[in-house]
Amino acid sequence: MTFREMHRPGDPFILANAWDVGSARMLVALGARAIATSSAGYAFTRGLPDGGHVGRDEAIAHAADLARHVHVPVSADLEDGYGPDPEDCAATVRAAAEARLEGCCIEDVGPDGMPYPFEAAVARMHAAVAAARAAPDDFVFCARADGVMHGAYDLDEAVRRLRAFEEVGVDVLYCPMPGGMDDLKWITAALNAPVNALAAGPWTRETHAAFAAAGVARISLGSALARATHQVIRDAGRAMFEDGDFRALGGIGAGEVDALLAKGAL
């Protein structure tokens, strides 16, 4: 099944966000059918905060590195396309396709968290779609309406934007962190293209079955798994350095890790 064919509304697959080759291979070994990068997760590995501190070339090189080391499709989280203009988005998609990635997503907000004006946002996504269609191989482009998550616009505006993105040919549509499951159902009902949902924050309390019933086609993790890993480091570090307690350093055995890394490379 191709990456595009995996997107079936009501039967979502998990697009597992990894931050390095090891995490990607482990996720594949555990059942991931596709991998995505996480801009925040990768930034953490560089000692950087999320939000545009990693440039286009490095982000795409990171995604391409993951793709070389796993046998499943890899899609890249490419921020706002690394610039305000439509050509910035087009250049980003071209570079991702040239790196032999199978997809990417671009946001409608800038590094400052402020949304691009409606017409500009649509023009940016239209340029990205044109670049995706010109790619030598099939390329699945996802457009994100991130204003709800940033508190910059409401759900009505998100749906207006997503409908406009769909009209210019976007393949997958994504509004991270809507208010609740009823809002997510409204989004999927308002659109014909496949919808991505985010399992992070309060949405981690939802089940795969609930996302399926809402009509989504894929579930991504964003930086949730990377942040869970950093929580382990924080909790173990506090116990060690504040209390002299090493019990949090249990973990799974090295042999099991080795076996998963090997399985994920097949």
PDB file of C-alpha atoms in Angstrom:
ATOM      1  CA  MET A   1       0.000   0.000   0.000  1.00  0.00           C
ATOM      2  CA  THR A   2       1.359   3.426  -0.918  1.00  0.00           C
ATOM      3  CA  PHE A   3       1.572   6.315   1.521  1.00  0.00           C
ATOM      4  CA  ARG A   4      -1.343   7.997  -0.220  1.00  0.00           C
ATOM      5  CA  GLU A   5      -3.441   4.833  -0.054  1.00  0.00           C
ATOM      6  CA  MET A   6      -2.930   4.607   3.701  1.00  0.00           C
ATOM      7  CA  HIS A   7      -5.113   7.705   4.142  1.00  0.00           C
ATOM      8  CA  ARG A   8      -8.573   6.192   4.610  1.00  0.00           C
ATOM      9  CA  PRO A   9     -11.145   8.282   6.513  1.00  0.00           C
ATOM     10  CA  GLY A  10     -12.553   6.288   9.396  1.00  0.00           C
ATOM     11  CA  ASP A  11      -9.620   3.844   9.350  1.00  0.00           C
ATOM     12  CA  PRO A  12      -6.688   5.974  10.505  1.00  0.00           C
ATOM     13  CA  PHE A  13      -3.088   4.840  10.590  1.00  0.00           C
ATOM     14  CA  ILE A  14      -0.619   6.229  13.110  1.00  0.00           C
ATOM     15  CA  LEU A  15       1.952   8.526  11.550  1.00  0.00           C
ATOM     16  CA  ALA A  16       4.624   8.098  14.234  1.00  0.00           C
ATOM     17  CA  ASN A  17       6.821  11.148  14.779  1.00  0.00           C
ATOM     18  CA  ALA A  18      10.468  10.227  15.380  1.00  0.00           C
ATOM     19  CA  TRP A  19      13.415  12.463  16.173  1.00  0.00           C
ATOM     20  CA  ASP A  20      16.411  10.323  15.217  1.00  0.00           C
ATOM     21  CA  VAL A  21      17.240   7.092  13.408  1.00  0.00           C
ATOM     22  CA  GLY A  22      17.029   5.026  16.590  1.00  0.00           C
ATOM     23  CA  SER A  23      13.550   6.240  17.545  1.00  0.00           C
ATOM     24  CA  ALA A  24      12.372   5.793  13.943  1.00  0.00           C
ATOM     25  CA  ARG A  25      13.631   2.217  13.797  1.00  0.00           C
ATOM     26  CA  MET A  26      12.102   1.315  17.152  1.00  0.00           C
ATOM     27  CA  LEU A  27       8.732   2.746  16.111  1.00  0.00           C
ATOM     28  CA  VAL A  28       8.803   0.785  12.857  1.00  0.00           C
ATOM     29  CA  ALA A  29       9.722  -2.387  14.732  1.00  0.00           C
ATOM     30  CA  LEU A  30       6.761  -1.814  17.045  1.00  0.00           C
ATOM     31  CA  GLY A  31       4.301  -1.428  14.177  1.00  0.00           C
ATOM     32  CA  ALA A  32       4.559   2.045  12.635  1.00  0.00           C
ATOM     33  CA  ARG A  33       3.567   1.929   8.958  1.00  0.00           C
ATOM     34  CA  ALA A  34       4.924   5.425   8.304  1.00  0.00           C
ATOM     35  CA  ILE A  35       7.231   7.865  10.061  1.00  0.00           C
ATOM     36  CA  ALA A  36       7.106  11.642  10.315  1.00  0.00           C
ATOM     37  CA  THR A  37       9.695  13.992  11.670  1.00  0.00           C
ATOM     38  CA  SER A  38       8.910  16.304  14.562  1.00  0.00           C
ATOM     39  CA  SER A  39      10.283  19.838  14.323  1.00  0.00           C
ATOM     40  CA  ALA A  40      10.224  20.137  18.112  1.00  0.00           C
ATOM     41  CA  GLY A  41      11.557  16.635  18.742  1.00  0.00           C
ATOM     42  CA  TYR A  42      14.506  17.155  16.417  1.00  0.00           C
ATOM     43  CA  ALA A  43      15.168  20.645  17.781  1.00  0.00           C
ATOM     44  CA  PHE A  44      15.438  19.140  21.277  1.00  0.00           C
ATOM     45  CA  THR A  45      18.220  16.837  20.053  1.00  0.00           C
ATOM     46  CA  ARG A  46      20.094  19.955  18.944  1.00  0.00           C
ATOM     47  CA  GLY A  47      19.531  21.701  22.275  1.00  0.00           C
ATOM     48  CA  LEU A  48      17.164  24.153  20.607  1.00  0.00           C
ATOM     49  CA  PRO A  49      13.550  25.182  21.268  1.00  0.00           C
ATOM     50  CA  ASP A  50      10.855  24.525  18.703  1.00  0.00           C
ATOM     51  CA  GLY A  51       9.860  27.295  16.342  1.00  0.00           C
ATOM     52  CA  GLY A  52      12.052  27.894  13.334  1.00  0.00           C
ATOM     53  CA  HIS A  53      15.488  27.523  14.901  1.00  0.00           C
ATOM     54  CA  VAL A  54      16.340  24.686  12.496  1.00  0.00           C
ATOM     55  CA  GLY A  55      16.515  25.770   8.854  1.00  0.00           C
ATOM     56  CA  ARG A  56      15.079  24.176   5.740  1.00  0.00           C
ATOM     57  CA  ASP A  57      18.227  22.399   4.568  1.00  0.00           C
ATOM     58  CA  GLU A  58      18.913  20.831   7.945  1.00  0.00           C
ATOM     59  CA  ALA A  59      15.291  19.789   8.519  1.00  0.00           C
ATOM     60  CA  ILE A  60      15.088  18.076   5.123  1.00  0.00           C
ATOM     61  CA  ALA A  61      18.498  16.446   5.550  1.00  0.00           C
ATOM     62  CA  HIS A  62      17.308  15.078   8.908  1.00  0.00           C
ATOM     63  CA  ALA A  63      14.139  13.648   7.333  1.00  0.00           C
ATOM     64  CA  ALA A  64      16.117  12.151   4.454  1.00  0.00           C
ATOM     65  CA  ASP A  65      18.450  10.501   6.946  1.00  0.00           C
ATOM     66  CA  LEU A  66      15.496   8.803   8.616  1.00  0.00           C
ATOM     67  CA  ALA A  67      14.188   7.695   5.217  1.00  0.00           C
ATOM     68  CA  ARG A  68      17.507   6.038   4.394  1.00  0.00           C
ATOM     69  CA  HIS A  69      17.336   3.956   7.562  1.00  0.00           C
ATOM     70  CA  VAL A  70      13.748   2.667   7.578  1.00  0.00           C
ATOM     71  CA  HIS A  71      11.693   0.820   4.994  1.00  0.00           C
ATOM     72  CA  VAL A  72       8.428   2.756   5.479  1.00  0.00           C
ATOM     73  CA  PRO A  73       7.331   6.131   4.040  1.00  0.00           C
ATOM     74  CA  VAL A  74       8.749   9.222   5.720  1.00  0.00           C
ATOM     75  CA  SER A  75       6.978  12.587   5.782  1.00  0.00           C
ATOM     76  CA  ALA A  76       8.588  15.780   7.044  1.00  0.00           C
ATOM     77  CA  ASP A  77       7.318  18.446   9.423  1.00  0.00           C
ATOM     78  CA  LEU A  78       8.533  21.563   7.612  1.00  0.00           C
ATOM     79  CA  GLU A  79       7.270  24.384   9.815  1.00  0.00           C
ATOM     80  CA  ASP A  80       5.810  27.289   7.777  1.00  0.00           C
ATOM     81  CA  GLY A  81       7.770  26.386   4.645  1.00  0.00           C
ATOM     82  CA  TYR A  82      10.688  28.520   5.842  1.00  0.00           C
ATOM     83  CA  GLY A  83       9.496  31.862   4.584  1.00  0.00           C
ATOM     84  CA  PRO A  84       6.420  34.039   4.122  1.00  0.00           C
ATOM     85  CA  ASP A  85       6.091  33.901   0.347  1.00  0.00           C
ATOM     86  CA  PRO A  86       4.407  31.261  -1.831  1.00  0.00           C
ATOM     87  CA  GLU A  87       7.738  30.546  -3.514  1.00  0.00           C
ATOM     88  CA  ASP A  88       9.250  29.725  -0.117  1.00  0.00           C
ATOM     89  CA  CYS A  89       6.664  26.991   0.332  1.00  0.00           C
ATOM     90  CA  ALA A  90       7.145  25.745  -3.231  1.00  0.00           C
ATOM     91  CA  ALA A  91      10.921  25.602  -2.781  1.00  0.00           C
ATOM     92  CA  THR A  92      10.495  23.672   0.453  1.00  0.00           C
ATOM     93  CA  VAL A  93       8.249  21.070  -1.171  1.00  0.00           C
ATOM     94  CA  ARG A  94      10.597  20.751  -4.157  1.00  0.00           C
ATOM     95  CA  ALA A  95      13.539  20.153  -1.844  1.00  0.00           C
ATOM     96  CA  ALA A  96      11.584  17.547   0.148  1.00  0.00           C
ATOM     97  CA  ALA A  97      10.570  15.720  -3.024  1.00  0.00           C
ATOM     98  CA  GLU A  98      14.124  15.832  -4.367  1.00  0.00           C
ATOM     99  CA  ALA A  99      15.246  14.241  -1.087  1.00  0.00           C
ATOM    100  CA  ARG A 100      12.899  11.333  -1.915  1.00  0.00           C
ATOM    101  CA  LEU A 101      10.558  11.988   1.000  1.00  0.00           C
ATOM    102  CA  GLU A 102       6.976  10.848   0.435  1.00  0.00           C
ATOM    103  CA  GLY A 103       5.242  13.836   1.928  1.00  0.00           C
ATOM    104  CA  CYS A 104       5.424  16.882   4.164  1.00  0.00           C
ATOM    105  CA  CYS A 105       3.246  19.327   6.052  1.00  0.00           C
ATOM    106  CA  ILE A 106       3.386  23.121   6.140  1.00  0.00           C
ATOM    107  CA  GLU A 107       1.682  25.429   8.655  1.00  0.00           C
ATOM    108  CA  ASP A 108      -0.314  28.596   8.037  1.00  0.00           C
ATOM    109  CA  VAL A 109       1.377  30.460  10.897  1.00  0.00           C
ATOM    110  CA  GLY A 110       4.791  32.102  11.000  1.00  0.00           C
ATOM    111  CA  PRO A 111       7.589  31.478  13.504  1.00  0.00           C
ATOM    112  CA  ASP A 112       5.995  34.080  15.800  1.00  0.00           C
ATOM    113  CA  GLY A 113       2.799  32.021  16.000  1.00  0.00           C
ATOM    114  CA  MET A 114       0.778  34.605  14.077  1.00  0.00           C
ATOM    115  CA  PRO A 115      -1.276  33.334  11.144  1.00  0.00           C
ATOM    116  CA  TYR A 116      -0.664  34.503   7.620  1.00  0.00           C
ATOM    117  CA  PRO A 117      -3.618  36.505   6.261  1.00  0.00           C
ATOM    118  CA  PHE A 118      -6.243  34.297   4.644  1.00  0.00           C
ATOM    119  CA  GLU A 119      -5.479  35.070   1.001  1.00  0.00           C
ATOM    120  CA  ALA A 120      -1.735  34.790   1.594  1.00  0.00           C
ATOM    121  CA  ALA A 121      -2.192  31.480   3.409  1.00  0.00           C
ATOM    122  CA  VAL A 122      -4.176  30.043   0.499  1.00  0.00           C
ATOM    123  CA  ALA A 123      -1.632  31.274  -2.036  1.00  0.00           C
ATOM    124  CA  ARG A 124       1.166  29.663  -0.056  1.00  0.00           C
ATOM    125  CA  MET A 125      -0.605  26.294   0.028  1.00  0.00           C
ATOM    126  CA  HIS A 126      -1.483  26.570  -3.674  1.00  0.00           C
ATOM    127  CA  ALA A 127       2.198  27.034  -4.522  1.00  0.00           C
ATOM    128  CA  ALA A 128       3.108  24.050  -2.360  1.00  0.00           C
ATOM    129  CA  VAL A 129       0.506  21.907  -4.145  1.00  0.00           C
ATOM    130  CA  ALA A 130       1.875  22.897  -7.544  1.00  0.00           C
ATOM    131  CA  ALA A 131       5.369  21.876  -6.453  1.00  0.00           C
ATOM    132  CA  ALA A 132       4.054  18.570  -5.087  1.00  0.00           C
ATOM    133  CA  ARG A 133       2.300  17.792  -8.381  1.00  0.00           C
ATOM    134  CA  ALA A 134       5.498  18.529 -10.314  1.00  0.00           C
ATOM    135  CA  ALA A 135       7.512  16.092  -8.183  1.00  0.00           C
ATOM    136  CA  PRO A 136       8.984  13.082  -9.991  1.00  0.00           C
ATOM    137  CA  ASP A 137       7.292  10.689  -7.559  1.00  0.00           C
ATOM    138  CA  ASP A 138       3.941  10.765  -5.786  1.00  0.00           C
ATOM    139  CA  PHE A 139       4.139  13.306  -2.959  1.00  0.00           C
ATOM    140  CA  VAL A 140       1.449  13.713  -0.281  1.00  0.00           C
ATOM    141  CA  PHE A 141       1.144  17.326   0.831  1.00  0.00           C
ATOM    142  CA  CYS A 142      -0.568  18.209   4.116  1.00  0.00           C
ATOM    143  CA  ALA A 143      -1.688  21.755   4.954  1.00  0.00           C
ATOM    144  CA  ARG A 144      -2.041  22.771   8.583  1.00  0.00           C
ATOM    145  CA  ALA A 145      -4.426  25.354  10.028  1.00  0.00           C
ATOM    146  CA  ASP A 146      -2.553  26.048  13.260  1.00  0.00           C
ATOM    147  CA  GLY A 147      -4.320  29.202  14.423  1.00  0.00           C
ATOM    148  CA  VAL A 148      -6.675  27.373  16.780  1.00  0.00           C
ATOM    149  CA  MET A 149      -3.756  25.746  18.604  1.00  0.00           C
ATOM    150  CA  HIS A 150      -2.036  29.137  18.924  1.00  0.00           C
ATOM    151  CA  GLY A 151      -5.214  30.926  20.015  1.00  0.00           C
ATOM    152  CA  ALA A 152      -4.976  33.170  16.943  1.00  0.00           C
ATOM    153  CA  TYR A 153      -8.326  32.341  15.319  1.00  0.00           C
ATOM    154  CA  ASP A 154     -11.394  30.234  16.032  1.00  0.00           C
ATOM    155  CA  LEU A 155     -12.644  26.956  14.603  1.00  0.00           C
ATOM    156  CA  ASP A 156     -14.873  28.674  12.050  1.00  0.00           C
ATOM    157  CA  GLU A 157     -11.807  30.354  10.577  1.00  0.00           C
ATOM    158  CA  ALA A 158      -9.872  27.085  10.661  1.00  0.00           C
ATOM    159  CA  VAL A 159     -12.588  25.333   8.657  1.00  0.00           C
ATOM    160  CA  ARG A 160     -12.757  28.257   6.218  1.00  0.00           C
ATOM    161  CA  ARG A 161      -9.034  27.945   5.649  1.00  0.00           C
ATOM    162  CA  LEU A 162      -9.067  24.165   5.376  1.00  0.00           C
ATOM    163  CA  ARG A 163     -11.873  24.297   2.786  1.00  0.00           C
ATOM    164  CA  ALA A 164      -9.863  26.822   0.769  1.00  0.00           C
ATOM    165  CA  PHE A 165      -6.750  24.636   1.048  1.00  0.00           C
ATOM    166  CA  GLU A 166      -8.779  21.682  -0.190  1.00  0.00           C
ATOM    167  CA  GLU A 167     -10.023  23.715  -3.156  1.00  0.00           C
ATOM    168  CA  VAL A 168      -6.446  24.381  -4.321  1.00  0.00           C
ATOM    169  CA  GLY A 169      -5.674  20.650  -4.233  1.00  0.00           C
ATOM    170  CA  VAL A 170      -4.117  19.909  -0.840  1.00  0.00           C
ATOM    171  CA  ASP A 171      -4.007  16.154  -0.168  1.00  0.00           C
ATOM    172  CA  VAL A 172      -4.392  16.037   3.635  1.00  0.00           C
ATOM    173  CA  LEU A 173      -5.826  18.666   5.985  1.00  0.00           C
ATOM    174  CA  TYR A 174      -4.894  19.241   9.595  1.00  0.00           C
ATOM    175  CA  CYS A 175      -6.130  21.450  12.435  1.00  0.00           C
ATOM    176  CA  PRO A 176      -4.107  20.532  15.526  1.00  0.00           C
ATOM    177  CA  MET A 177      -5.819  20.626  18.914  1.00  0.00           C
ATOM    178  CA  PRO A 178      -9.418  21.641  18.192  1.00  0.00           C
ATOM    179  CA  GLY A 179     -11.565  22.055  21.274  1.00  0.00           C
ATOM    180  CA  GLY A 180     -12.903  18.512  21.507  1.00  0.00           C
ATOM    181  CA  MET A 181     -14.035  15.448  19.632  1.00  0.00           C
ATOM    182  CA  ASP A 182     -17.243  17.122  18.428  1.00  0.00           C
ATOM    183  CA  ASP A 183     -15.097  19.843  16.859  1.00  0.00           C
ATOM    184  CA  LEU A 184     -12.949  17.222  15.164  1.00  0.00           C
ATOM    185  CA  LYS A 185     -16.076  15.532  13.812  1.00  0.00           C
ATOM    186  CA  TRP A 186     -17.245  18.876  12.457  1.00  0.00           C
ATOM    187  CA  ILE A 187     -13.917  19.322  10.673  1.00  0.00           C
ATOM    188  CA  THR A 188     -14.042  15.912   9.019  1.00  0.00           C
ATOM    189  CA  ALA A 189     -17.678  16.408   8.014  1.00  0.00           C
ATOM    190  CA  ALA A 190     -16.879  19.783   6.454  1.00  0.00           C
ATOM    191  CA  LEU A 191     -14.131  18.390   4.224  1.00  0.00           C
ATOM    192  CA  ASN A 192     -13.731  15.746   1.558  1.00  0.00           C
ATOM    193  CA  ALA A 193      -9.960  15.285   1.738  1.00  0.00           C
ATOM    194  CA  PRO A 194      -8.411  13.076   4.432  1.00  0.00           C
ATOM    195  CA  VAL A 195      -7.951  14.712   7.836  1.00  0.00           C
ATOM    196  CA  ASN A 196      -4.996  14.331  10.213  1.00  0.00           C
ATOM    197  CA  ALA A 197      -5.555  14.441  13.968  1.00  0.00           C
ATOM    198  CA  LEU A 198      -2.980  15.009  16.697  1.00  0.00           C
ATOM    199  CA  ALA A 199      -2.620  12.684  19.687  1.00  0.00           C
ATOM    200  CA  ALA A 200      -1.015  15.060  22.185  1.00  0.00           C
ATOM    201  CA  GLY A 201      -1.965  16.854  25.384  1.00  0.00           C
ATOM    202  CA  PRO A 202      -5.584  16.114  26.361  1.00  0.00           C
ATOM    203  CA  TRP A 203      -6.051  14.195  23.117  1.00  0.00           C
ATOM    204  CA  THR A 204      -3.874  11.375  24.460  1.00  0.00           C
ATOM    205  CA  ARG A 205      -6.907  10.343  26.508  1.00  0.00           C
ATOM    206  CA  GLU A 206      -8.761   9.474  23.298  1.00  0.00           C
ATOM    207  CA  THR A 207      -8.524   6.027  21.729  1.00  0.00           C
ATOM    208  CA  HIS A 208      -7.745   4.951  18.209  1.00  0.00           C
ATOM    209  CA  ALA A 209     -11.369   3.825  17.911  1.00  0.00           C
ATOM    210  CA  ALA A 210     -12.617   7.287  18.906  1.00  0.00           C
ATOM    211  CA  PHE A 211     -10.449   8.972  16.280  1.00  0.00           C
ATOM    212  CA  ALA A 212     -11.720   6.474  13.715  1.00  0.00           C
ATOM    213  CA  ALA A 213     -15.329   7.191  14.642  1.00  0.00           C
ATOM    214  CA  ALA A 214     -14.620  10.903  14.154  1.00  0.00           C
ATOM    215  CA  GLY A 215     -13.675  10.164  10.550  1.00  0.00           C
ATOM    216  CA  VAL A 216      -9.976  11.003  10.582  1.00  0.00           C
ATOM    217  CA  ALA A 217      -7.589   9.278   8.189  1.00  0.00           C
ATOM    218  CA  ARG A 218      -4.350   9.506  10.142  1.00  0.00           C
ATOM    219  CA  ILE A 219      -3.172  10.220  13.673  1.00  0.00           C
ATOM    220  CA  SER A 220       0.171  11.916  14.238  1.00  0.00           C
ATOM    221  CA  LEU A 221       2.010  12.319  17.530  1.00  0.00           C
ATOM    222  CA  GLY A 222       3.747  15.656  17.036  1.00  0.00           C
ATOM    223  CA  SER A 223       6.365  16.067  19.749  1.00  0.00           C
ATOM    224  CA  ALA A 224       4.351  14.077  22.327  1.00  0.00           C
ATOM    225  CA  LEU A 225       6.582  10.987  22.330  1.00  0.00           C
ATOM    226  CA  ALA A 226       9.765  13.080  22.314  1.00  0.00           C
ATOM    227  CA  ARG A 227       8.470  15.069  25.287  1.00  0.00           C
ATOM    228  CA  ALA A 228       7.551  11.836  27.089  1.00  0.00           C
ATOM    229  CA  THR A 229      11.166  10.732  26.658  1.00  0.00           C
ATOM    230  CA  HIS A 230      12.384  14.024  28.068  1.00  0.00           C
ATOM    231  CA  GLN A 231      10.035  13.560  31.011  1.00  0.00           C
ATOM    232  CA  VAL A 232      11.855  10.315  31.845  1.00  0.00           C
ATOM    233  CA  ILE A 233      15.181  12.174  31.722  1.00  0.00           C
ATOM    234  CA  ARG A 234      13.813  14.949  33.950  1.00  0.00           C
ATOM    235  CA  ASP A 235      12.293  12.597  36.516  1.00  0.00           C
ATOM    236  CA  ALA A 236      15.324  10.305  36.676  1.00  0.00           C
ATOM    237  CA  GLY A 237      17.677  13.286  36.832  1.00  0.00           C
ATOM    238  CA  ARG A 238      15.814  14.910  39.712  1.00  0.00           C
ATOM    239  CA  ALA A 239      15.777  11.654  41.632  1.00  0.00           C
ATOM    240  CA  MET A 240      19.524  11.161  41.115  1.00  0.00           C
ATOM    241  CA  PHE A 241      20.808  14.643  41.685  1.00  0.00           C
ATOM    242  CA  GLU A 242      18.391  15.762  44.389  1.00  0.00           C
ATOM    243  CA  ASP A 243      17.777  12.534  46.327  1.00  0.00           C
ATOM    244  CA  GLY A 244      20.562  10.156  45.315  1.00  0.00           C
ATOM    245  CA  ASP A 245      17.899   7.714  44.064  1.00  0.00           C
ATOM    246  CA  PHE A 246      18.794   5.680  40.973  1.00  0.00           C
ATOM    247  CA  ARG A 247      15.692   3.485  40.775  1.00  0.00           C
ATOM    248  CA  ALA A 248      14.269   5.393  37.791  1.00  0.00           C
ATOM    249  CA  LEU A 249      17.178   4.111  35.691  1.00  0.00           C
ATOM    250  CA  GLY A 250      15.591   0.699  35.130  1.00  0.00           C
ATOM    251  CA  GLY A 251      14.605   0.749  31.482  1.00  0.00           C
ATOM    252  CA  ILE A 252      14.424  -2.164  29.099  1.00  0.00           C
ATOM    253  CA  GLY A 253      17.392  -4.386  28.457  1.00  0.00           C
ATOM    254  CA  ALA A 254      20.045  -3.535  25.893  1.00  0.00           C
ATOM    255  CA  GLY A 255      19.326  -6.785  24.074  1.00  0.00           C
ATOM    256  CA  GLU A 256      15.700  -5.831  23.568  1.00  0.00           C
ATOM    257  CA  VAL A 257      16.696  -2.405  22.269  1.00  0.00           C
ATOM    258  CA  ASP A 258      19.211  -3.996  19.903  1.00  0.00           C
ATOM    259  CA  ALA A 259      16.571  -6.415  18.604  1.00  0.00           C
ATOM    260  CA  LEU A 260      14.053  -3.633  17.966  1.00  0.00           C
ATOM    261  CA  LEU A 261      16.615  -1.474  16.198  1.00  0.00           C
ATOM    262  CA  ALA A 262      17.521  -4.391  13.954  1.00  0.00           C
ATOM    263  CA  LYS A 263      13.888  -5.264  13.252  1.00  0.00           C
ATOM    264  CA  GLY A 264      13.076  -1.641  12.389  1.00  0.00           C
ATOM    265  CA  ALA A 265      15.824  -1.600   9.774  1.00  0.00           C
ATOM    266  CA  LEU A 266      14.431  -4.504   7.757  1.00  0.00           C
TER     267      LEU A 266
END
